[in-house]
Coordinates of C-alpha atoms in Angstrom, one line a residue:
M1 CA 38.7 24.7 -7.2
D2 CA 35.4 23.0 -6.7
V3 CA 33.3 25.8 -5.2
T4 CA 30.3 23.6 -4.7
S5 CA 32.2 21.5 -2.2
R6 CA 32.1 24.5 0.1
L7 CA 28.4 25.2 -0.3
E8 CA 26.9 24.5 3.1
W9 CA 24.0 26.1 5.1
H10 CA 25.0 28.0 8.2
P11 CA 24.5 25.7 11.2
L12 CA 21.8 28.0 12.6
L13 CA 19.9 27.5 9.4
L14 CA 20.5 23.8 9.2
D15 CA 19.4 23.2 12.7
P16 CA 18.0 26.2 14.6
T17 CA 17.4 24.0 17.7
G18 CA 21.1 23.1 17.9
C19 CA 19.9 19.7 19.3
R20 CA 19.9 17.4 16.3
S21 CA 22.7 14.8 16.5
A22 CA 24.1 12.6 13.7
K23 CA 23.8 8.9 13.4
P24 CA 24.3 6.7 15.3
R25 CA 21.9 8.3 17.7
T26 CA 20.9 7.3 21.2
N27 CA 17.8 9.5 21.2
G28 CA 15.8 11.4 18.6
Q29 CA 15.6 8.2 16.6
T30 CA 13.1 7.9 13.7
M31 CA 11.5 4.6 12.6
V32 CA 10.0 4.5 9.1
I33 CA 7.3 2.0 8.2
D34 CA 7.7 0.5 4.8
K35 CA 4.4 -1.0 3.5
G36 CA 5.7 -2.1 0.1
L37 CA 8.3 0.3 -1.4
G38 CA 9.7 -0.9 -4.7
L39 CA 13.4 -0.9 -5.1
H40 CA 13.6 2.4 -7.0
A41 CA 11.4 4.1 -4.4
M42 CA 13.7 2.7 -1.7
E43 CA 16.8 4.0 -3.5
D44 CA 15.2 7.4 -3.9
L45 CA 14.2 7.5 -0.2
L46 CA 17.7 6.7 0.9
Q47 CA 19.3 9.1 -1.5
T48 CA 17.6 12.0 0.1
S49 CA 16.7 10.8 3.6
A50 CA 19.2 8.1 4.8
P51 CA 20.8 10.5 7.5
Y52 CA 17.3 10.9 9.1
I53 CA 16.3 7.2 9.3
D54 CA 17.5 5.1 12.2
L55 CA 15.2 2.1 11.8
L56 CA 13.2 0.8 8.9
K57 CA 10.3 -1.7 9.6
I58 CA 9.0 -3.9 6.8
G59 CA 5.5 -3.5 8.0
F60 CA 3.2 -6.2 9.3
G61 CA 3.9 -9.5 7.4
T62 CA 4.7 -7.9 4.1
A63 CA 8.3 -9.4 4.2
A64 CA 6.7 -12.7 3.1
L65 CA 5.3 -11.1 -0.1
Y66 CA 8.5 -9.9 -1.7
P67 CA 10.6 -11.8 -4.2
T68 CA 13.5 -13.0 -2.1
D69 CA 16.2 -11.3 -4.2
L70 CA 14.3 -8.0 -4.0
L71 CA 13.9 -8.2 -0.3
K72 CA 17.6 -9.0 0.2
R73 CA 18.5 -6.0 -1.9
K74 CA 16.4 -3.7 0.1
I75 CA 18.0 -5.1 3.3
E76 CA 21.4 -4.6 1.8
L77 CA 20.6 -0.9 0.9
A78 CA 19.5 -0.2 4.5
R79 CA 22.6 -1.8 5.9
Q80 CA 24.8 0.3 3.6
H81 CA 23.2 3.4 5.0
D82 CA 23.6 2.4 8.7
I83 CA 19.8 1.8 9.1
A84 CA 18.6 -1.0 11.3
I85 CA 16.0 -3.0 9.4
M86 CA 13.4 -5.5 10.7
P87 CA 10.3 -7.3 9.7
G88 CA 7.1 -6.2 11.5
G89 CA 6.2 -7.6 14.9
T90 CA 2.9 -9.0 13.6
F91 CA 5.0 -11.4 11.4
L92 CA 6.7 -12.8 14.4
E93 CA 3.3 -13.1 16.1
V94 CA 2.2 -15.2 13.1
A95 CA 5.3 -17.4 13.6
V96 CA 4.4 -17.9 17.3
A97 CA 0.8 -18.8 16.5
Q98 CA 2.0 -21.2 13.7
E99 CA 4.8 -22.7 15.9
T100 CA 7.4 -21.7 13.3
V101 CA 9.6 -19.4 15.4
G102 CA 12.7 -21.3 14.6
E103 CA 12.1 -21.1 10.9
F104 CA 11.3 -17.4 11.3
F105 CA 14.6 -16.6 12.9
D106 CA 16.5 -18.7 10.4
M107 CA 15.0 -16.7 7.5
V108 CA 15.6 -13.3 9.3
R109 CA 19.2 -14.3 9.7
L110 CA 19.7 -15.6 6.2
L111 CA 18.0 -12.6 4.6
G112 CA 20.3 -10.2 6.4
F113 CA 17.9 -8.4 8.7
T114 CA 19.7 -6.6 11.5
A115 CA 16.8 -6.2 13.9
V116 CA 13.6 -7.9 15.0
E117 CA 10.4 -6.7 16.8
V118 CA 8.8 -8.7 19.6
S119 CA 5.2 -7.7 20.1
D120 CA 1.9 -9.0 21.2
G121 CA -0.5 -6.6 19.6
T122 CA -2.7 -9.3 18.2
I123 CA -1.9 -12.5 20.2
E124 CA -1.5 -13.1 23.9
L125 CA 2.2 -13.6 24.8
D126 CA 3.1 -14.8 28.3
R127 CA 6.1 -13.3 30.0
H128 CA 8.3 -16.4 29.7
T129 CA 7.7 -16.6 25.9
R130 CA 8.4 -12.9 25.5
N131 CA 11.7 -13.2 27.4
E132 CA 12.6 -16.2 25.2
L133 CA 11.9 -14.3 22.0
I134 CA 14.1 -11.4 23.1
R135 CA 16.8 -13.9 24.0
R136 CA 16.6 -15.6 20.7
G137 CA 16.9 -12.3 18.9
R138 CA 19.9 -11.3 20.9
E139 CA 21.6 -14.6 20.4
A140 CA 21.1 -14.2 16.6
G141 CA 23.0 -11.0 16.8
L142 CA 20.0 -8.8 16.2
L143 CA 18.9 -5.6 17.7
V144 CA 15.6 -6.3 19.5
F145 CA 12.8 -3.8 19.7
T146 CA 9.8 -4.7 21.8
E147 CA 6.4 -3.3 21.7
Y148 CA 3.7 -2.7 24.4
G149 CA 0.0 -2.4 23.6
K150 CA -2.8 -4.0 21.7
K151 CA -3.9 -3.2 18.2
L152 CA -7.6 -3.5 19.1
W153 CA -9.7 -0.4 18.6
G154 CA -10.3 1.3 21.9
S155 CA -7.4 -0.3 23.8
T156 CA -5.7 1.9 26.3
I157 CA -2.5 1.7 28.4
D158 CA -2.3 0.1 31.8
T159 CA 0.6 2.3 33.2
E160 CA 1.7 -0.2 35.9
M161 CA 1.8 -3.0 33.3
L162 CA 3.6 -0.8 30.9
L163 CA 6.3 0.0 33.5
E164 CA 6.7 -3.6 34.4
T165 CA 7.0 -4.6 30.7
V166 CA 9.5 -1.8 29.9
L167 CA 11.7 -2.7 32.9
I168 CA 11.8 -6.4 32.2
D169 CA 12.2 -6.0 28.4
L170 CA 15.2 -3.7 28.9
Q171 CA 16.7 -6.0 31.5
H172 CA 16.5 -8.9 29.0
G173 CA 18.3 -6.8 26.3
A174 CA 15.7 -4.8 24.3
A175 CA 17.2 -1.8 22.6
L176 CA 13.9 0.3 22.8
V177 CA 10.3 -0.4 23.8
T178 CA 7.7 0.9 21.4
I179 CA 4.3 2.2 22.5
E180 CA 1.7 0.9 20.1
A181 CA -0.4 3.3 18.0
R182 CA -0.8 1.2 14.8
E183 CA -0.3 2.9 11.4
S184 CA -3.5 4.9 11.9
G185 CA -2.8 6.5 15.2
T186 CA -6.4 6.5 16.3
G187 CA -8.2 4.8 19.1
V188 CA -5.1 3.0 20.4
G189 CA -2.6 3.5 23.2
I190 CA -2.2 7.2 24.2
F191 CA -4.4 8.4 21.3
D192 CA -8.2 8.7 21.4
E193 CA -10.6 8.0 18.5
N194 CA -9.7 11.3 16.9
G195 CA -6.0 10.8 17.1
Q196 CA -5.6 13.3 20.0
C197 CA -3.2 12.5 22.7
R198 CA -4.6 11.5 26.1
D199 CA -2.7 14.1 28.2
E200 CA -3.2 12.5 31.6
E201 CA -2.0 9.1 30.4
L202 CA 1.1 10.6 28.9
R203 CA 1.9 12.5 32.1
Q204 CA 1.4 9.3 34.2
I205 CA 3.7 7.3 31.9
M206 CA 6.4 9.9 31.8
Q207 CA 6.4 10.2 35.6
L208 CA 6.8 6.4 36.0
L209 CA 9.4 5.7 33.3
P210 CA 13.0 5.6 34.6
D211 CA 14.6 6.3 31.1
P212 CA 12.3 8.0 28.5
D213 CA 15.1 7.8 25.9
R214 CA 14.5 4.0 25.8
I215 CA 10.9 4.5 24.6
L216 CA 9.8 4.9 21.0
W217 CA 6.4 6.4 20.4
E218 CA 4.4 5.4 17.3
A219 CA 3.1 8.6 16.0
P220 CA 2.0 8.4 12.3
Q221 CA 0.0 11.6 12.2
K222 CA 1.6 15.1 11.9
Q223 CA -0.5 16.5 14.8
Q224 CA 0.8 13.6 17.0
Q225 CA 4.4 14.2 16.1
I226 CA 4.1 17.9 16.8
Y227 CA 2.4 17.2 20.2
L228 CA 5.1 14.8 21.3
L229 CA 7.9 17.0 20.1
K230 CA 6.6 19.9 22.1
A231 CA 5.7 17.8 25.1
L232 CA 8.8 15.6 25.3
G233 CA 11.4 17.5 23.3
S234 CA 13.0 17.4 19.9
S235 CA 15.0 14.3 20.8
V236 CA 11.9 12.0 21.4
N237 CA 12.0 8.7 19.5
L238 CA 9.2 8.5 17.0
G239 CA 8.0 5.6 14.9
N240 CA 5.5 4.4 12.2
I241 CA 6.5 7.4 10.1
A242 CA 5.4 7.1 6.5
P243 CA 8.3 7.5 4.0
H244 CA 6.7 10.6 2.4
E245 CA 6.4 12.2 5.8
L246 CA 10.1 11.8 6.8
F247 CA 11.3 15.2 5.6
S248 CA 8.4 16.8 7.3
L249 CA 9.2 15.2 10.6
E250 CA 12.9 16.1 10.3
T251 CA 12.0 19.8 9.8
L252 CA 9.7 19.6 12.8
R253 CA 12.6 18.2 14.9
R254 CA 14.9 21.0 13.9
G255 CA 12.4 23.9 14.2
L256 CA 12.4 24.4 10.4
R257 CA 8.6 24.4 10.2
S258 CA 6.2 26.9 11.7
D259 CA 4.6 24.3 14.0
T260 CA 7.9 24.0 16.0
F261 CA 9.6 27.2 15.1
V262 CA 11.0 29.0 18.1
K263 CA 12.2 32.6 17.9
P264 CA 15.7 33.3 19.4
L265 CA 15.6 35.0 22.7

């Protein structure tokens, strides 16, 4: 008899919160940002962490820098582990600016990507064009993740504009709407120049949003992840997580780290 096959942690040790669900998840999703992982690093990441990754973003425009065969292999690995994978939204913004949107979607489809991000963090995107990009993604059979917010240092959130954007994006078929925080998490969106959350803005946003489970918060810093997990619950959707921080975040979600540890009543 193979004794090792019966070696499992007690459920209360595996997830003291009792709230963590398995994939496919409708909440508590984690988006990892990949800024240039090699194939071996990708394989190592998936070997340990695939159950905890819902979405993998090939950050910025880095998808253009890979040898095609290598990029296709990375995409295949993600798909094998039920992880949605997409190029960064900035890359689509480049395509819009260069008037090569058709060619962009052709390559996304041929490479095997399963998702796309529609954003306007760097360029101005009118509502009609945004709707059209969402539609094209959906017609290509892709999950569409949209993003609200500018990447410019010091940019903040207009709560009324955010609500309008979320409602229309979801109406047109977006799976989730991401709140911009860049990879730094400082001086953008709900985070101030020190990376601290602007409490009043967060409260206003949460009061307005009809379905918080359809929002993904970019939170690259540990302190931001802890804050949002405590403020919004362990099933909050979080993004722009560095690969090496993934295990850390998963322990925070489950109460397996002192920052989110809760003693039983």
